[in-house]
Coordinates of C-alpha atoms and ligand atoms in Angstrom, one line a residue:
M133 CA -32.9 22.1 63.7
E134 CA -29.9 20.0 64.9
F135 CA -29.3 19.1 61.2
V136 CA -29.1 22.8 60.3
R137 CA -26.8 23.6 63.3
A138 CA -24.5 20.8 62.1
K139 CA -24.4 22.2 58.6
L140 CA -23.6 25.7 59.9
A141 CA -21.0 24.4 62.3
R142 CA -19.3 22.7 59.3
Y143 CA -19.5 25.9 57.3
I144 CA -17.7 28.0 59.9
N145 CA -15.4 25.0 60.8
A146 CA -16.6 24.8 64.4
K147 CA -15.7 21.6 66.3
S148 CA -19.2 20.7 67.3
K149 CA -22.8 21.5 66.3
D150 CA -23.4 22.0 70.0
D151 CA -21.1 25.0 70.1
V152 CA -23.5 26.8 67.6
V153 CA -27.0 28.0 68.5
F154 CA -29.6 30.2 66.7
V155 CA -30.3 33.8 67.6
D156 CA -32.5 36.3 65.7
N157 CA -29.7 38.6 64.8
A158 CA -26.3 39.9 65.7
S159 CA -27.8 42.4 68.2
N160 CA -29.5 39.6 70.1
G161 CA -26.3 37.4 70.2
I162 CA -24.1 40.3 71.3
N163 CA -26.6 41.2 74.0
A164 CA -26.8 37.6 75.2
V165 CA -23.0 37.4 75.6
L166 CA -22.3 40.9 77.1
R167 CA -25.2 40.9 79.5
S168 CA -24.5 37.3 80.6
L169 CA -20.9 38.2 81.4
A170 CA -21.5 41.6 83.0
P171 CA -22.5 40.6 86.6
D172 CA -19.5 38.4 87.1
I173 CA -17.1 41.0 85.6
Q174 CA -18.6 43.7 87.9
K175 CA -17.6 41.6 91.0
T176 CA -14.0 41.4 89.8
G177 CA -13.9 45.0 88.6
G178 CA -12.8 44.1 85.1
K179 CA -13.0 46.4 82.0
F180 CA -14.6 46.1 78.6
L181 CA -12.5 47.1 75.6
F182 CA -14.1 48.1 72.3
L183 CA -13.0 50.0 69.2
S184 CA -14.5 53.4 68.2
T185 CA -15.6 51.6 65.0
A186 CA -17.9 49.2 67.0
Y187 CA -21.4 49.0 65.7
T188 CA -23.6 51.4 67.8
M189 CA -25.6 48.5 69.2
V190 CA -22.4 47.1 70.8
K191 CA -21.6 50.5 72.3
N192 CA -25.2 50.9 73.6
T193 CA -25.2 47.4 75.2
L194 CA -21.9 48.3 76.9
L195 CA -23.3 51.6 78.1
F196 CA -26.2 49.7 79.6
V197 CA -23.8 47.3 81.2
E198 CA -21.7 50.1 82.6
G199 CA -24.8 52.0 83.8
N200 CA -26.1 49.1 85.7
Y201 CA -23.0 47.5 87.0
D202 CA -20.6 50.4 87.1
E203 CA -18.2 48.8 84.7
Q204 CA -15.4 50.7 83.1
L205 CA -15.4 51.0 79.4
L206 CA -12.2 51.3 77.4
Q207 CA -12.6 52.7 73.9
V208 CA -9.7 52.4 71.5
N209 CA -9.9 55.0 68.7
V210 CA -9.3 53.7 65.2
S211 CA -8.2 56.3 62.6
F212 CA -8.4 55.6 58.9
A213 CA -6.5 57.0 56.0
P214 CA -6.0 55.6 52.5
E215 CA -3.3 53.1 53.5
S216 CA -2.1 49.6 53.1
L217 CA -3.4 46.5 54.8
E218 CA -0.2 45.9 56.7
A219 CA 0.1 49.5 57.9
F220 CA -3.5 49.5 59.1
N221 CA -3.3 46.1 60.9
S222 CA 0.0 46.8 62.6
K223 CA -1.2 50.2 63.9
L224 CA -4.4 48.7 65.2
L225 CA -2.6 45.8 67.0
H226 CA -0.2 48.3 68.5
D227 CA -3.0 50.6 69.8
V228 CA -5.0 47.6 71.2
E229 CA -1.9 46.3 73.0
S230 CA -1.1 49.7 74.4
A231 CA -4.6 49.9 75.9
L232 CA -4.4 46.4 77.3
K233 CA -1.0 47.2 78.9
A234 CA -2.1 50.5 80.3
A235 CA -5.3 48.9 81.9
G236 CA -3.2 47.2 84.6
P237 CA -2.1 43.6 85.4
K238 CA -3.1 40.6 83.3
G239 CA -6.9 40.1 83.3
S240 CA -7.7 43.8 84.0
V241 CA -9.5 43.9 80.7
A242 CA -12.1 41.1 81.1
V243 CA -13.6 41.3 77.7
A244 CA -12.8 42.8 74.3
S245 CA -15.1 43.1 71.4
F246 CA -14.1 43.5 67.7
S247 CA -16.1 43.5 64.5
H248 CA -14.8 40.9 62.0
I249 CA -15.9 43.4 59.2
V250 CA -16.5 46.9 60.4
S251 CA -19.7 48.4 59.3
L252 CA -18.4 51.9 58.5
P253 CA -15.9 51.9 56.9
A254 CA -16.2 48.4 55.6
V255 CA -12.8 47.1 56.7
I256 CA -11.8 43.5 57.6
L257 CA -10.1 43.4 61.0
P258 CA -7.3 41.0 61.8
V259 CA -9.4 39.1 64.4
K260 CA -7.1 36.1 64.7
Q261 CA -4.2 38.3 65.7
L262 CA -6.4 40.5 67.9
T263 CA -7.7 37.4 69.7
A264 CA -4.2 36.0 70.3
L265 CA -3.1 39.4 71.6
C266 CA -6.1 39.7 74.0
H267 CA -5.6 36.1 75.3
A268 CA -2.0 36.9 76.1
Y269 CA -3.4 39.6 78.4
G270 CA -6.0 37.3 80.0
T271 CA -8.9 39.0 78.1
R272 CA -11.8 37.1 76.6
V273 CA -12.8 38.0 73.0
V274 CA -16.2 38.6 71.5
I275 CA -16.3 38.8 67.7
D276 CA -19.1 40.6 66.0
G277 CA -19.3 38.8 62.6
A278 CA -22.6 40.4 61.5
H279 CA -21.2 41.1 58.0
A280 CA -18.8 38.2 57.8
M281 CA -20.7 35.0 57.1
G282 CA -21.0 34.6 53.4
Q283 CA -18.9 37.6 52.6
I284 CA -15.5 36.1 53.7
P285 CA -14.6 32.6 54.9
I286 CA -14.9 32.1 58.6
D287 CA -12.7 29.5 60.4
I288 CA -13.8 29.5 64.0
Q289 CA -11.1 27.1 65.2
D290 CA -8.4 29.2 63.5
I291 CA -9.6 32.5 65.0
D292 CA -9.9 30.8 68.4
A293 CA -12.0 33.6 70.1
D294 CA -14.4 32.9 72.9
F295 CA -17.6 34.2 71.3
Y296 CA -18.6 34.7 67.7
I297 CA -21.9 36.1 66.3
A298 CA -22.8 35.9 62.6
N299 CA -25.8 37.0 60.6
G300 CA -27.3 34.8 57.9
H301 CA -29.5 37.6 56.6
K302 CA -26.7 39.9 55.3
W303 CA -24.4 37.8 53.0
L304 CA -25.4 34.2 53.4
Y305 CA -28.8 34.8 51.7
S306 CA -31.0 33.3 54.4
P307 CA -34.1 35.2 55.5
K308 CA -34.2 38.1 58.0
G309 CA -33.9 37.0 61.6
S310 CA -31.5 34.2 61.0
A311 CA -28.2 34.4 62.9
I312 CA -25.9 32.2 64.9
L313 CA -23.9 32.5 68.1
W314 CA -20.9 30.3 68.6
V315 CA -19.5 29.9 72.1
N316 CA -16.2 28.2 73.0
P317 CA -17.2 25.2 75.2
K318 CA -15.2 26.6 78.1
Q319 CA -17.5 29.6 78.2
Q320 CA -20.9 28.0 77.5
G321 CA -21.8 27.7 81.2
N322 CA -21.6 31.5 81.5
I323 CA -24.0 32.4 78.7
V324 CA -27.8 32.6 78.7
P325 CA -30.0 33.9 75.9
T326 CA -31.3 37.5 76.1
T327 CA -34.8 36.0 76.5
I328 CA -34.9 33.3 79.1
S329 CA -37.7 30.8 78.8
Y330 CA -38.5 27.5 80.5
E331 CA -38.1 24.5 78.1
G332 CA -36.1 23.4 75.1
Q333 CA -34.0 20.6 73.6
G334 CA -30.4 19.8 73.2
A335 CA -27.2 18.2 74.4
S336 CA -26.3 20.8 77.1
P337 CA -27.9 23.5 79.2
F338 CA -26.4 26.1 76.7
V339 CA -28.1 24.5 73.7
V340 CA -31.3 23.9 75.6
G341 CA -31.5 27.5 76.7
F342 CA -31.1 28.9 73.2
S343 CA -33.3 26.3 71.5
Y344 CA -36.5 27.9 72.9
Q345 CA -36.7 31.6 73.7
G346 CA -40.5 31.8 73.8
T347 CA -42.9 31.2 71.0
Q348 CA -41.4 32.4 67.7
D349 CA -41.2 31.6 64.0
M350 CA -38.3 29.1 63.5
S351 CA -38.6 28.9 59.7
Q352 CA -35.9 31.4 59.1
F353 CA -33.4 29.2 61.0
V354 CA -34.4 26.1 59.0
S355 CA -34.0 28.1 55.8
M356 CA -30.3 28.5 56.5
A357 CA -29.8 24.9 55.3
A358 CA -31.3 25.8 51.9
A359 CA -29.1 28.9 51.7
L360 CA -26.0 26.7 52.4
D361 CA -27.1 24.1 49.8
W362 CA -27.6 26.9 47.2
R363 CA -24.2 28.3 47.9
E364 CA -22.6 24.8 47.6
R365 CA -24.2 24.3 44.2
L366 CA -22.9 27.7 43.0
G367 CA -19.6 27.4 44.8
D368 CA -18.9 29.4 47.9
D369 CA -15.5 30.5 46.6
R370 CA -17.0 31.6 43.3
I371 CA -19.7 33.7 45.1
M372 CA -17.0 35.4 47.2
H373 CA -14.7 35.9 44.3
Y374 CA -17.4 37.4 42.1
M375 CA -18.4 39.8 44.9
H376 CA -14.9 40.9 45.7
E377 CA -13.9 41.5 42.1
L378 CA -17.1 43.4 41.5
A379 CA -16.5 45.6 44.6
M380 CA -13.0 46.4 43.5
S381 CA -13.9 47.1 39.8
G382 CA -17.0 49.0 41.0
A383 CA -14.8 51.1 43.3
K384 CA -12.7 52.0 40.3
I385 CA -15.8 53.0 38.3
L386 CA -16.9 55.3 41.0
A387 CA -13.5 56.8 41.8
D388 CA -12.8 57.4 38.0
A389 CA -16.2 59.0 37.5
W390 CA -15.8 61.2 40.6
G391 CA -12.1 61.9 40.4
T392 CA -11.5 60.5 43.9
E393 CA -10.2 57.2 45.3
Q394 CA -11.0 54.1 47.3
L395 CA -10.1 54.1 51.0
G396 CA -7.1 51.8 51.5
D397 CA -5.9 48.9 49.2
D398 CA -7.9 46.0 47.9
G399 CA -7.0 43.7 50.9
L400 CA -8.7 45.9 53.5
T401 CA -12.1 45.0 52.3
A402 CA -14.1 42.1 50.8
A403 CA -17.4 42.7 49.0
M404 CA -18.0 46.3 50.3
C405 CA -16.0 49.2 49.0
N406 CA -15.5 52.7 50.5
V407 CA -15.1 55.4 48.0
R408 CA -14.6 59.2 48.6
L409 CA -17.4 61.4 47.3
P410 CA -16.5 64.3 45.0
S411 CA -17.8 66.9 47.5
S412 CA -17.0 67.8 51.0
D413 CA -19.9 70.2 51.4
P414 CA -22.1 68.9 54.2
D415 CA -25.2 70.6 52.8
R416 CA -24.9 68.8 49.5
I417 CA -23.8 65.5 51.1
K418 CA -26.8 65.3 53.5
L419 CA -29.2 65.3 50.5
L420 CA -27.5 62.3 48.9
T421 CA -28.9 59.3 50.8
P422 CA -32.5 60.5 50.8
G423 CA -32.2 61.7 47.2
L424 CA -30.9 58.3 46.0
L425 CA -33.6 56.5 47.8
E426 CA -36.5 58.7 46.6
K427 CA -35.4 59.2 43.0
Y428 CA -33.6 55.9 42.3
G429 CA -34.8 53.4 44.9
T430 CA -31.1 53.0 45.9
Y431 CA -29.6 53.0 49.4
V432 CA -26.0 53.7 50.2
P433 CA -24.6 54.8 53.6
V434 CA -22.6 58.0 53.6
W435 CA -20.1 58.8 56.3
S436 CA -17.1 60.9 57.1
L437 CA -13.7 59.7 58.3
P438 CA -13.6 59.5 62.1
F439 CA -10.6 60.9 64.0
S440 CA -9.2 62.4 60.8
S441 CA -8.3 66.0 60.0
E442 CA -9.4 65.2 56.4
N443 CA -12.8 66.8 55.6
A444 CA -13.9 64.0 53.4
F445 CA -17.1 62.0 52.9
Y446 CA -17.3 58.4 51.7
V447 CA -20.0 56.0 50.4
R448 CA -20.0 52.3 51.3
V449 CA -21.2 50.2 48.5
S450 CA -22.1 46.5 48.7
A451 CA -21.4 44.3 45.8
Q452 CA -23.8 41.4 46.2
I453 CA -24.1 38.4 44.0
Y454 CA -27.2 40.0 42.2
N455 CA -25.3 43.2 41.4
D456 CA -23.2 43.9 38.3
K457 CA -21.1 46.7 36.9
S458 CA -24.1 48.6 35.6
D459 CA -25.2 49.2 39.2
F460 CA -21.9 51.0 39.9
E461 CA -22.1 53.0 36.6
N462 CA -25.6 54.1 37.5
L463 CA -24.6 55.1 41.1
A464 CA -21.7 57.1 39.7
K465 CA -24.0 59.0 37.4
W466 CA -26.8 59.5 40.0
V467 CA -24.5 60.8 42.7
L468 CA -23.0 63.4 40.3
E469 CA -26.5 64.4 39.2
L470 CA -27.7 64.7 42.8
L471 CA -24.7 66.6 44.0
H472 CA -25.1 69.1 41.2
N473 CA -28.8 69.4 41.0
G474 CA -30.0 68.1 44.3
L475 CA -29.5 71.3 46.3
S476 CA -32.3 72.7 48.5
P477 CA -34.1 75.6 46.7
E478 CA -32.6 78.2 49.1
R479 CA -29.1 76.9 48.6
A480 CA -29.5 76.6 44.8
A481 CA -30.8 80.2 44.7
S482 CA -27.7 81.4 46.6
E483 CA -25.2 79.5 44.3
Ligands
PLP22 C1 -20.9 45.3 62.4 C2 -22.3 45.1 62.7 N1 -22.7 44.5 63.9 C3 -24.0 44.3 64.1 C4 -25.0 44.7 63.3 C5 -26.4 44.4 63.7 O1 -27.0 43.4 62.9 P1 -28.5 43.0 63.2 O2 -29.3 44.2 62.8 O3 -28.8 41.8 62.3 O4 -28.6 42.7 64.6 C6 -24.7 45.3 62.1 C7 -25.7 45.7 61.1 O5 -25.5 46.3 60.1 C8 -23.3 45.5 61.8 O6 -22.9 46.1 60.6

């Protein structure tokens, strides 16, 4: 296990293998961090800042924390429009800074949480700049990197956050239930696992605590080494390059077939693209995800733009190493077919 932690630490450029521990998934890692920090923050009356685009699990964990410890949550709303990377990043940094300033003197916001890659829409956030900004206001930073490891390079020392959680089972190609939690050495004394047990091994109480969280299958953690070896053989850069190029050319295939467009420019996203659907009729749209699954064994999330006056629906499509252009061509065709033919019998009769 130490050997695997050492390989993973090198992969994300962590200083030491003992700053990296295994957790089952991003949910488990986020829970461990937020629920460990909550009692102390409650004593000092600090606030938790998060973005409206946070994964619902993060919001639910914060709501639990608030409910139990009477913490104050600070949500910063993120609006999206088809726009450039620079415009998106500078507006986001401006909005986060305004919230930090408005919260009160330095340290009023105790913790801020940001996705490295937002789930919906799939957008890469400027986590290094967000971290530096929060640190200037005395705020610790938790990065939810559930979608990042294997999709984009992670340089933990460069980001310089306090906590970083990353899944192996999304883009690294290790089995389900394989994820890591990195904690800055200065913060390790504050963090315990979600499940506290009684024994373990390791160089510090932090590592010992996470090394044994009750009886469980450890094979998925060990398998992360094989995933890293495989990636090294293929070339990590080549994998990421292939996926990004496919996501971008795939987005063009979809947008051309549907007469729509991708959300934002190429730099906003990595291997997942967001493309507007050729319908804004909620009755048709709601049949799409189940229709694709039932008829074609294909799953794509469908969502609408939050905090936008635009009545538009988008799909998020993942370009994995095992996909190619034909998958996007098929999706383009199937969506058109389902939108035109997939109406409920009552609706079709009234058309
Ligand atoms: C941004 C983000 N965070 C957290 C998660 C939760 O990951 P897990 O189910 O592995 O805990 C997801 C899952 O899709 C996600 O997209």
